[in-house]
Amino acid sequence: MSKVKLKKRAESVQINGQSKQKKKKKHDNNKKTFFYDTTTVITKKTKPKPVKLSIMPPTKVEEYSCNWKTLLQTIAANPEKQDANAKGKLLQKTPSVSKDSHKPDKPFKKPARTVKPASETDRFQQNGKDSTGHKQFKAEKRKRKEEKEKQMNKKKKVEEVEMKTAEPDIWFDDVDPDDIEAALGPEAADIVRKRSGMLKSSAEVTESVLVKEHAFEGLTRAVAMDCEMVGIGCDGEDSILARVSIVNHFGKCIYDKHVKPTEKVTDYRTAVSGIRPADIENGEDIKTVQKEVAQILQGRILVGHAIHNDLKILLLDHPKKMIRDTQKYKPFRQRVKSARPALRVLCKEILNVKVQQGEHSSVQDAQATMRLYTLVKKQWEAELKAARAGPFQKSPRKPKAPKNQSKSTQISQ
């Protein structure tokens, strides 16, 4: 019985092994198979990786020349970096290094650089990196700059010629520019003055006559003052202060301020005063102006034309002996033949200068009065000194004899 059981088990094991093998085969047959087009597949060729040679510096004197030769051989052996033709050139142009030329104390010297081919040198010259090419490039740059400057100068000259031609063409023979100014206006007169060789404009003429150039700009013993006024009230007949200007002995302006109005202005009198609403809106307070003007005038000679009107509008007073009024000076009256000559008339007759053309300027009027005063200052001051002395002039003192001489004369007697 036992033998029969063993045989059955063995047979069953064999049968199970075969069945397992069959199952595996069936499982393999069930796998999906893929078909590839072998003609279209391209196999990529992998390049061999270049092996980096580690070249160490020589330690012995004998190895210096050998090291150089091995380095050349390694460069020649690499086909990617050097061509076959370049190998011969490098070998020919590299100098041979002798053993005696190198010493252990000195560092390793670099070999002479290889000569570049003609094509590379041409490229460097074209780019301007070569010394000769760099010089040529600089020269060309200078020429371009000079040409641009010439063109700019030509344009400027053309513009100047156009500006000259733009001026109105006015020609008068033997005609006074003042008459032209009265007939055609100041612009035409200025053009005629320029062509006749006179000064550029009437404003520059007046300034050069009335103001001394490069002179002292501070306070002097004599100062000239002038004020501008605006109208208030229903008809604008009443006046109020609008501007105060003071100049020194040389015509330099030392004080010029607009005054804020204390009442409503009904007539600005711009054609005469030159004052506009914007000028006096942010002006100085009248009280501060009065204090500042009083400090300037204290102890100084005050020059002006009808100066009593200016002092009245400022509500100030000044000693009579320190006032010089050009309107009341007798020689000026006699010359103009007028009891109360206007300032513009005096300036035209005595100074040969035109002032108060159009809108007035208090600075210019003060400069004109000061120039009239300085012109006759010595004579004017001498006359005032003589008038103050009057008929009771002191006789000149006789020199007294010294005391020693008087005693000696008494003893002799």
PDB file of N, CA and C in Angstrom, residues 229-322:
ATOM      1  N   MET A 229       3.581 157.297  -8.525  1.00  0.00           N
ATOM      2  CA  MET A 229       2.304 157.326  -7.814  1.00  0.00           C
ATOM      3  C   MET A 229       1.183 156.786  -8.689  1.00  0.00           C
ATOM      4  N   VAL A 230       0.099 156.347  -8.030  1.00  0.00           N
ATOM      5  CA  VAL A 230      -1.114 155.879  -8.708  1.00  0.00           C
ATOM      6  C   VAL A 230      -2.297 156.672  -8.156  1.00  0.00           C
ATOM      7  N   GLY A 231      -3.404 156.678  -8.929  1.00  0.00           N
ATOM      8  CA  GLY A 231      -4.577 157.473  -8.570  1.00  0.00           C
ATOM      9  C   GLY A 231      -5.587 156.715  -7.745  1.00  0.00           C
ATOM     10  N   ILE A 232      -6.183 157.423  -6.773  1.00  0.00           N
ATOM     11  CA  ILE A 232      -7.259 156.855  -5.963  1.00  0.00           C
ATOM     12  C   ILE A 232      -8.430 157.841  -5.967  1.00  0.00           C
ATOM     13  N   GLY A 233      -9.547 157.409  -5.444  1.00  0.00           N
ATOM     14  CA  GLY A 233     -10.743 158.251  -5.417  1.00  0.00           C
ATOM     15  C   GLY A 233     -11.648 157.979  -6.599  1.00  0.00           C
ATOM     16  N   CYS A 234     -12.695 158.796  -6.729  1.00  0.00           N
ATOM     17  CA  CYS A 234     -13.687 158.592  -7.801  1.00  0.00           C
ATOM     18  C   CYS A 234     -13.075 158.795  -9.180  1.00  0.00           C
ATOM     19  N   ASP A 235     -12.380 159.895  -9.373  1.00  0.00           N
ATOM     20  CA  ASP A 235     -11.804 160.214 -10.675  1.00  0.00           C
ATOM     21  C   ASP A 235     -10.331 159.813 -10.786  1.00  0.00           C
ATOM     22  N   GLY A 236      -9.730 159.326  -9.714  1.00  0.00           N
ATOM     23  CA  GLY A 236      -8.320 158.972  -9.726  1.00  0.00           C
ATOM     24  C   GLY A 236      -7.411 160.171  -9.674  1.00  0.00           C
ATOM     25  N   GLU A 237      -7.922 161.303  -9.195  1.00  0.00           N
ATOM     26  CA  GLU A 237      -7.118 162.524  -9.144  1.00  0.00           C
ATOM     27  C   GLU A 237      -6.172 162.527  -7.941  1.00  0.00           C
ATOM     28  N   ASP A 238      -6.588 161.956  -6.828  1.00  0.00           N
ATOM     29  CA  ASP A 238      -5.718 161.886  -5.653  1.00  0.00           C
ATOM     30  C   ASP A 238      -4.641 160.830  -5.877  1.00  0.00           C
ATOM     31  N   SER A 239      -3.484 161.100  -5.294  1.00  0.00           N
ATOM     32  CA  SER A 239      -2.335 160.218  -5.522  1.00  0.00           C
ATOM     33  C   SER A 239      -1.966 159.467  -4.256  1.00  0.00           C
ATOM     34  N   ILE A 240      -1.389 158.292  -4.470  1.00  0.00           N
ATOM     35  CA  ILE A 240      -0.875 157.448  -3.385  1.00  0.00           C
ATOM     36  C   ILE A 240       0.434 156.834  -3.859  1.00  0.00           C
ATOM     37  N   LEU A 241       1.345 156.567  -2.931  1.00  0.00           N
ATOM     38  CA  LEU A 241       2.683 156.052  -3.265  1.00  0.00           C
ATOM     39  C   LEU A 241       2.597 154.631  -3.810  1.00  0.00           C
ATOM     40  N   ALA A 242       3.357 154.380  -4.877  1.00  0.00           N
ATOM     41  CA  ALA A 242       3.383 153.045  -5.492  1.00  0.00           C
ATOM     42  C   ALA A 242       4.794 152.477  -5.612  1.00  0.00           C
ATOM     43  N   ARG A 243       5.815 153.371  -5.747  1.00  0.00           N
ATOM     44  CA  ARG A 243       7.192 152.886  -5.913  1.00  0.00           C
ATOM     45  C   ARG A 243       8.172 153.961  -5.441  1.00  0.00           C
ATOM     46  N   VAL A 244       9.271 153.521  -4.811  1.00  0.00           N
ATOM     47  CA  VAL A 244      10.332 154.411  -4.344  1.00  0.00           C
ATOM     48  C   VAL A 244      11.662 153.861  -4.837  1.00  0.00           C
ATOM     49  N   SER A 245      12.481 154.739  -5.438  1.00  0.00           N
ATOM     50  CA  SER A 245      13.802 154.335  -5.939  1.00  0.00           C
ATOM     51  C   SER A 245      14.840 155.357  -5.493  1.00  0.00           C
ATOM     52  N   ILE A 246      15.996 154.853  -5.022  1.00  0.00           N
ATOM     53  CA  ILE A 246      17.103 155.706  -4.577  1.00  0.00           C
ATOM     54  C   ILE A 246      18.378 155.196  -5.229  1.00  0.00           C
ATOM     55  N   VAL A 247      19.201 156.146  -5.748  1.00  0.00           N
ATOM     56  CA  VAL A 247      20.500 155.811  -6.353  1.00  0.00           C
ATOM     57  C   VAL A 247      21.589 156.578  -5.619  1.00  0.00           C
ATOM     58  N   ASN A 248      22.826 156.072  -5.726  1.00  0.00           N
ATOM     59  CA  ASN A 248      23.942 156.736  -5.056  1.00  0.00           C
ATOM     60  C   ASN A 248      24.593 157.773  -5.968  1.00  0.00           C
ATOM     61  N   HIS A 249      25.749 158.293  -5.556  1.00  0.00           N
ATOM     62  CA  HIS A 249      26.427 159.380  -6.275  1.00  0.00           C
ATOM     63  C   HIS A 249      26.816 158.982  -7.709  1.00  0.00           C
ATOM     64  N   PHE A 250      27.033 157.674  -7.957  1.00  0.00           N
ATOM     65  CA  PHE A 250      27.488 157.189  -9.258  1.00  0.00           C
ATOM     66  C   PHE A 250      26.356 156.629 -10.118  1.00  0.00           C
ATOM     67  N   GLY A 251      25.110 156.779  -9.650  1.00  0.00           N
ATOM     68  CA  GLY A 251      23.954 156.304 -10.413  1.00  0.00           C
ATOM     69  C   GLY A 251      23.592 154.858 -10.160  1.00  0.00           C
ATOM     70  N   LYS A 252      24.258 154.186  -9.216  1.00  0.00           N
ATOM     71  CA  LYS A 252      23.948 152.787  -8.897  1.00  0.00           C
ATOM     72  C   LYS A 252      22.726 152.727  -7.974  1.00  0.00           C
ATOM     73  N   CYS A 253      21.773 151.872  -8.315  1.00  0.00           N
ATOM     74  CA  CYS A 253      20.542 151.764  -7.534  1.00  0.00           C
ATOM     75  C   CYS A 253      20.827 151.051  -6.210  1.00  0.00           C
ATOM     76  N   ILE A 254      20.466 151.700  -5.107  1.00  0.00           N
ATOM     77  CA  ILE A 254      20.687 151.129  -3.770  1.00  0.00           C
ATOM     78  C   ILE A 254      19.368 150.784  -3.074  1.00  0.00           C
ATOM     79  N   TYR A 255      18.246 151.292  -3.604  1.00  0.00           N
ATOM     80  CA  TYR A 255      16.937 150.991  -2.996  1.00  0.00           C
ATOM     81  C   TYR A 255      15.855 151.129  -4.060  1.00  0.00           C
ATOM     82  N   ASP A 256      15.024 150.098  -4.198  1.00  0.00           N
ATOM     83  CA  ASP A 256      13.929 150.125  -5.182  1.00  0.00           C
ATOM     84  C   ASP A 256      12.853 149.143  -4.713  1.00  0.00           C
ATOM     85  N   LYS A 257      11.712 149.700  -4.268  1.00  0.00           N
ATOM     86  CA  LYS A 257      10.631 148.855  -3.760  1.00  0.00           C
ATOM     87  C   LYS A 257       9.269 149.387  -4.194  1.00  0.00           C
ATOM     88  N   HIS A 258       8.370 148.435  -4.482  1.00  0.00           N
ATOM     89  CA  HIS A 258       6.969 148.768  -4.721  1.00  0.00           C
ATOM     90  C   HIS A 258       6.218 148.770  -3.383  1.00  0.00           C
ATOM     91  N   VAL A 259       5.222 149.636  -3.277  1.00  0.00           N
ATOM     92  CA  VAL A 259       4.489 149.820  -2.023  1.00  0.00           C
ATOM     93  C   VAL A 259       3.069 149.292  -2.194  1.00  0.00           C
ATOM     94  N   LYS A 260       2.627 148.532  -1.200  1.00  0.00           N
ATOM     95  CA  LYS A 260       1.277 147.989  -1.224  1.00  0.00           C
ATOM     96  C   LYS A 260       0.271 149.121  -0.955  1.00  0.00           C
ATOM     97  N   PRO A 261      -0.770 149.259  -1.797  1.00  0.00           N
ATOM     98  CA  PRO A 261      -1.698 150.381  -1.608  1.00  0.00           C
ATOM     99  C   PRO A 261      -2.558 150.206  -0.349  1.00  0.00           C
ATOM    100  N   THR A 262      -2.802 151.313   0.339  1.00  0.00           N
ATOM    101  CA  THR A 262      -3.652 151.295   1.540  1.00  0.00           C
ATOM    102  C   THR A 262      -5.118 151.553   1.198  1.00  0.00           C
ATOM    103  N   GLU A 263      -5.362 152.048  -0.029  1.00  0.00           N
ATOM    104  CA  GLU A 263      -6.730 152.301  -0.490  1.00  0.00           C
ATOM    105  C   GLU A 263      -6.917 151.683  -1.873  1.00  0.00           C
ATOM    106  N   LYS A 264      -8.172 151.645  -2.309  1.00  0.00           N
ATOM    107  CA  LYS A 264      -8.485 151.062  -3.618  1.00  0.00           C
ATOM    108  C   LYS A 264      -7.964 151.974  -4.724  1.00  0.00           C
ATOM    109  N   VAL A 265      -7.196 151.384  -5.660  1.00  0.00           N
ATOM    110  CA  VAL A 265      -6.612 152.141  -6.777  1.00  0.00           C
ATOM    111  C   VAL A 265      -7.636 152.208  -7.903  1.00  0.00           C
ATOM    112  N   THR A 266      -7.911 153.430  -8.337  1.00  0.00           N
ATOM    113  CA  THR A 266      -8.867 153.614  -9.444  1.00  0.00           C
ATOM    114  C   THR A 266      -8.183 153.932 -10.762  1.00  0.00           C
ATOM    115  N   ASP A 267      -6.937 154.412 -10.698  1.00  0.00           N
ATOM    116  CA  ASP A 267      -6.195 154.738 -11.920  1.00  0.00           C
ATOM    117  C   ASP A 267      -4.719 154.411 -11.676  1.00  0.00           C
ATOM    118  N   TYR A 268      -4.219 153.418 -12.396  1.00  0.00           N
ATOM    119  CA  TYR A 268      -2.814 153.018 -12.222  1.00  0.00           C
ATOM    120  C   TYR A 268      -1.849 153.937 -12.983  1.00  0.00           C
ATOM    121  N   ARG A 269      -2.354 154.711 -13.935  1.00  0.00           N
ATOM    122  CA  ARG A 269      -1.529 155.641 -14.724  1.00  0.00           C
ATOM    123  C   ARG A 269      -0.322 154.931 -15.353  1.00  0.00           C
ATOM    124  N   THR A 270      -0.583 153.758 -15.902  1.00  0.00           N
ATOM    125  CA  THR A 270       0.493 152.905 -16.415  1.00  0.00           C
ATOM    126  C   THR A 270       1.268 153.588 -17.530  1.00  0.00           C
ATOM    127  N   ALA A 271       0.601 154.373 -18.374  1.00  0.00           N
ATOM    128  CA  ALA A 271       1.287 155.043 -19.492  1.00  0.00           C
ATOM    129  C   ALA A 271       2.371 155.985 -18.995  1.00  0.00           C
ATOM    130  N   VAL A 272       2.212 156.536 -17.785  1.00  0.00           N
ATOM    131  CA  VAL A 272       3.196 157.477 -17.227  1.00  0.00           C
ATOM    132  C   VAL A 272       4.002 156.825 -16.108  1.00  0.00           C
ATOM    133  N   SER A 273       3.314 156.181 -15.178  1.00  0.00           N
ATOM    134  CA  SER A 273       3.995 155.624 -13.995  1.00  0.00           C
ATOM    135  C   SER A 273       4.679 154.288 -14.280  1.00  0.00           C
ATOM    136  N   GLY A 274       4.148 153.511 -15.247  1.00  0.00           N
ATOM    137  CA  GLY A 274       4.693 152.173 -15.513  1.00  0.00           C
ATOM    138  C   GLY A 274       4.279 151.154 -14.468  1.00  0.00           C
ATOM    139  N   ILE A 275       3.312 151.493 -13.629  1.00  0.00           N
ATOM    140  CA  ILE A 275       2.845 150.593 -12.567  1.00  0.00           C
ATOM    141  C   ILE A 275       1.663 149.785 -13.069  1.00  0.00           C
ATOM    142  N   ARG A 276       1.682 148.487 -12.739  1.00  0.00           N
ATOM    143  CA  ARG A 276       0.590 147.570 -13.074  1.00  0.00           C
ATOM    144  C   ARG A 276       0.077 146.906 -11.797  1.00  0.00           C
ATOM    145  N   PRO A 277      -1.142 146.349 -11.842  1.00  0.00           N
ATOM    146  CA  PRO A 277      -1.704 145.738 -10.613  1.00  0.00           C
ATOM    147  C   PRO A 277      -0.809 144.672  -9.997  1.00  0.00           C
ATOM    148  N   ALA A 278      -0.153 143.849 -10.841  1.00  0.00           N
ATOM    149  CA  ALA A 278       0.705 142.768 -10.310  1.00  0.00           C
ATOM    150  C   ALA A 278       1.916 143.312  -9.561  1.00  0.00           C
ATOM    151  N   ASP A 279       2.347 144.544  -9.871  1.00  0.00           N
ATOM    152  CA  ASP A 279       3.539 145.107  -9.236  1.00  0.00           C
ATOM    153  C   ASP A 279       3.311 145.454  -7.777  1.00  0.00           C
ATOM    154  N   ILE A 280       2.131 145.964  -7.457  1.00  0.00           N
ATOM    155  CA  ILE A 280       1.884 146.466  -6.099  1.00  0.00           C
ATOM    156  C   ILE A 280       1.006 145.545  -5.253  1.00  0.00           C
ATOM    157  N   GLU A 281       0.542 144.444  -5.828  1.00  0.00           N
ATOM    158  CA  GLU A 281      -0.287 143.513  -5.049  1.00  0.00           C
ATOM    159  C   GLU A 281       0.493 142.921  -3.879  1.00  0.00           C
ATOM    160  N   ASN A 282       1.730 142.512  -4.155  1.00  0.00           N
ATOM    161  CA  ASN A 282       2.587 141.923  -3.117  1.00  0.00           C
ATOM    162  C   ASN A 282       3.696 142.899  -2.715  1.00  0.00           C
ATOM    163  N   GLY A 283       3.381 144.192  -2.716  1.00  0.00           N
ATOM    164  CA  GLY A 283       4.367 145.205  -2.366  1.00  0.00           C
ATOM    165  C   GLY A 283       4.638 145.276  -0.872  1.00  0.00           C
ATOM    166  N   GLU A 284       5.597 146.148  -0.517  1.00  0.00           N
ATOM    167  CA  GLU A 284       5.998 146.337   0.878  1.00  0.00           C
ATOM    168  C   GLU A 284       5.006 147.259   1.579  1.00  0.00           C
ATOM    169  N   ASP A 285       4.911 147.105   2.889  1.00  0.00           N
ATOM    170  CA  ASP A 285       4.050 147.967   3.696  1.00  0.00           C
ATOM    171  C   ASP A 285       4.621 149.387   3.710  1.00  0.00           C
ATOM    172  N   ILE A 286       3.755 150.393   3.662  1.00  0.00           N
ATOM    173  CA  ILE A 286       4.188 151.784   3.553  1.00  0.00           C
ATOM    174  C   ILE A 286       4.972 152.232   4.785  1.00  0.00           C
ATOM    175  N   LYS A 287       4.650 151.702   5.956  1.00  0.00           N
ATOM    176  CA  LYS A 287       5.351 152.102   7.170  1.00  0.00           C
ATOM    177  C   LYS A 287       6.804 151.634   7.171  1.00  0.00           C
ATOM    178  N   THR A 288       7.021 150.407   6.724  1.00  0.00           N
ATOM    179  CA  THR A 288       8.397 149.894   6.647  1.00  0.00           C
ATOM    180  C   THR A 288       9.199 150.667   5.616  1.00  0.00           C
ATOM    181  N   VAL A 289       8.551 151.034   4.490  1.00  0.00           N
ATOM    182  CA  VAL A 289       9.226 151.815   3.451  1.00  0.00           C
ATOM    183  C   VAL A 289       9.617 153.191   3.999  1.00  0.00           C
ATOM    184  N   GLN A 290       8.732 153.820   4.734  1.00  0.00           N
ATOM    185  CA  GLN A 290       9.029 155.132   5.328  1.00  0.00           C
ATOM    186  C   GLN A 290      10.235 155.051   6.262  1.00  0.00           C
ATOM    187  N   LYS A 291      10.290 154.018   7.105  1.00  0.00           N
ATOM    188  CA  LYS A 291      11.399 153.868   8.043  1.00  0.00           C
ATOM    189  C   LYS A 291      12.716 153.646   7.300  1.00  0.00           C
ATOM    190  N   GLU A 292      12.700 152.781   6.309  1.00  0.00           N
ATOM    191  CA  GLU A 292      13.936 152.467   5.559  1.00  0.00           C
ATOM    192  C   GLU A 292      14.444 153.684   4.793  1.00  0.00           C
ATOM    193  N   VAL A 293      13.525 154.443   4.167  1.00  0.00           N
ATOM    194  CA  VAL A 293      13.925 155.634   3.411  1.00  0.00           C
ATOM    195  C   VAL A 293      14.450 156.706   4.363  1.00  0.00           C
ATOM    196  N   ALA A 294      13.825 156.870   5.501  1.00  0.00           N
ATOM    197  CA  ALA A 294      14.284 157.870   6.478  1.00  0.00           C
ATOM    198  C   ALA A 294      15.688 157.548   6.982  1.00  0.00           C
ATOM    199  N   GLN A 295      15.990 156.262   7.198  1.00  0.00           N
ATOM    200  CA  GLN A 295      17.331 155.860   7.633  1.00  0.00           C
ATOM    201  C   GLN A 295      18.376 156.157   6.561  1.00  0.00           C
ATOM    202  N   ILE A 296      18.016 155.952   5.286  1.00  0.00           N
ATOM    203  CA  ILE A 296      18.960 156.209   4.194  1.00  0.00           C
ATOM    204  C   ILE A 296      19.230 157.708   4.059  1.00  0.00           C
ATOM    205  N   LEU A 297      18.199 158.536   4.174  1.00  0.00           N
ATOM    206  CA  LEU A 297      18.341 159.984   3.944  1.00  0.00           C
ATOM    207  C   LEU A 297      18.967 160.723   5.119  1.00  0.00           C
ATOM    208  N   GLN A 298      19.024 160.107   6.260  1.00  0.00           N
ATOM    209  CA  GLN A 298      19.496 160.809   7.450  1.00  0.00           C
ATOM    210  C   GLN A 298      20.970 161.235   7.302  1.00  0.00           C
ATOM    211  N   GLY A 299      21.191 162.591   7.402  1.00  0.00           N
ATOM    212  CA  GLY A 299      22.542 163.148   7.331  1.00  0.00           C
ATOM    213  C   GLY A 299      23.139 163.162   5.943  1.00  0.00           C
ATOM    214  N   ARG A 300      22.347 162.976   4.900  1.00  0.00           N
ATOM    215  CA  ARG A 300      22.865 162.938   3.521  1.00  0.00           C
ATOM    216  C   ARG A 300      22.205 164.021   2.665  1.00  0.00           C
ATOM    217  N   ILE A 301      22.925 164.405   1.595  1.00  0.00           N
ATOM    218  CA  ILE A 301      22.385 165.365   0.625  1.00  0.00           C
ATOM    219  C   ILE A 301      21.369 164.632  -0.244  1.00  0.00           C
ATOM    220  N   LEU A 302      20.174 165.192  -0.361  1.00  0.00           N
ATOM    221  CA  LEU A 302      19.087 164.585  -1.152  1.00  0.00           C
ATOM    222  C   LEU A 302      18.929 165.354  -2.451  1.00  0.00           C
ATOM    223  N   VAL A 303      19.089 164.659  -3.566  1.00  0.00           N
ATOM    224  CA  VAL A 303      18.956 165.235  -4.907  1.00  0.00           C
ATOM    225  C   VAL A 303      17.663 164.724  -5.516  1.00  0.00           C
ATOM    226  N   GLY A 304      16.947 165.589  -6.241  1.00  0.00           N
ATOM    227  CA  GLY A 304      15.724 165.177  -6.915  1.00  0.00           C
ATOM    228  C   GLY A 304      15.182 166.276  -7.799  1.00  0.00           C
ATOM    229  N   HIS A 305      14.174 165.939  -8.565  1.00  0.00           N
ATOM    230  CA  HIS A 305      13.496 166.895  -9.446  1.00  0.00           C
ATOM    231  C   HIS A 305      12.088 167.091  -8.889  1.00  0.00           C
ATOM    232  N   ALA A 306      11.794 168.319  -8.429  1.00  0.00           N
ATOM    233  CA  ALA A 306      10.555 168.609  -7.695  1.00  0.00           C
ATOM    234  C   ALA A 306      10.432 167.653  -6.520  1.00  0.00           C
ATOM    235  N   ILE A 307      11.495 167.618  -5.724  1.00  0.00           N
ATOM    236  CA  ILE A 307      11.620 166.630  -4.651  1.00  0.00           C
ATOM    237  C   ILE A 307      10.592 166.838  -3.546  1.00  0.00           C
ATOM    238  N   HIS A 308      10.033 168.049  -3.422  1.00  0.00           N
ATOM    239  CA  HIS A 308       9.034 168.288  -2.387  1.00  0.00           C
ATOM    240  C   HIS A 308       7.799 167.398  -2.565  1.00  0.00           C
ATOM    241  N   ASN A 309       7.451 167.057  -3.821  1.00  0.00           N
ATOM    242  CA  ASN A 309       6.315 166.149  -4.072  1.00  0.00           C
ATOM    243  C   ASN A 309       6.603 164.742  -3.553  1.00  0.00           C
ATOM    244  N   ASP A 310       7.835 164.270  -3.748  1.00  0.00           N
ATOM    245  CA  ASP A 310       8.207 162.928  -3.286  1.00  0.00           C
ATOM    246  C   ASP A 310       8.207 162.846  -1.762  1.00  0.00           C
ATOM    247  N   LEU A 311       8.737 163.882  -1.105  1.00  0.00           N
ATOM    248  CA  LEU A 311       8.745 163.892   0.358  1.00  0.00           C
ATOM    249  C   LEU A 311       7.326 163.973   0.924  1.00  0.00           C
ATOM    250  N   LYS A 312       6.468 164.725   0.244  1.00  0.00           N
ATOM    251  CA  LYS A 312       5.084 164.872   0.696  1.00  0.00           C
ATOM    252  C   LYS A 312       4.334 163.550   0.630  1.00  0.00           C
ATOM    253  N   ILE A 313       4.516 162.792  -0.469  1.00  0.00           N
ATOM    254  CA  ILE A 313       3.805 161.521  -0.619  1.00  0.00           C
ATOM    255  C   ILE A 313       4.338 160.467   0.353  1.00  0.00           C
ATOM    256  N   LEU A 314       5.625 160.628   0.764  1.00  0.00           N
ATOM    257  CA  LEU A 314       6.224 159.708   1.737  1.00  0.00           C
ATOM    258  C   LEU A 314       5.952 160.108   3.179  1.00  0.00           C
ATOM    259  N   LEU A 315       5.368 161.308   3.354  1.00  0.00           N
ATOM    260  CA  LEU A 315       5.108 161.844   4.693  1.00  0.00           C
ATOM    261  C   LEU A 315       6.407 161.976   5.493  1.00  0.00           C
ATOM    262  N   LEU A 316       7.459 162.458   4.793  1.00  0.00           N
ATOM    263  CA  LEU A 316       8.767 162.649   5.414  1.00  0.00           C
ATOM    264  C   LEU A 316       9.201 164.097   5.261  1.00  0.00           C
ATOM    265  N   ASP A 317      10.174 164.469   6.064  1.00  0.00           N
ATOM    266  CA  ASP A 317      10.738 165.820   6.018  1.00  0.00           C
ATOM    267  C   ASP A 317      12.259 165.699   5.941  1.00  0.00           C
ATOM    268  N   HIS A 318      12.895 166.710   5.339  1.00  0.00           N
ATOM    269  CA  HIS A 318      14.355 166.709   5.197  1.00  0.00           C
ATOM    270  C   HIS A 318      14.848 168.153   5.327  1.00  0.00           C
ATOM    271  N   PRO A 319      16.017 168.387   5.961  1.00  0.00           N
ATOM    272  CA  PRO A 319      16.519 169.765   6.106  1.00  0.00           C
ATOM    273  C   PRO A 319      16.705 170.447   4.755  1.00  0.00           C
ATOM    274  N   LYS A 320      16.283 171.721   4.695  1.00  0.00           N
ATOM    275  CA  LYS A 320      16.325 172.463   3.434  1.00  0.00           C
ATOM    276  C   LYS A 320      17.746 172.632   2.917  1.00  0.00           C
ATOM    277  N   LYS A 321      18.701 172.823   3.842  1.00  0.00           N
ATOM    278  CA  LYS A 321      20.090 173.033   3.418  1.00  0.00           C
ATOM    279  C   LYS A 321      20.716 171.765   2.831  1.00  0.00           C
ATOM    280  N   MET A 322      20.062 170.569   3.020  1.00  0.00           N
ATOM    281  CA  MET A 322      20.576 169.295   2.488  1.00  0.00           C
ATOM    282  C   MET A 322      19.823 168.846   1.232  1.00  0.00           C
TER     283      MET A 322
END
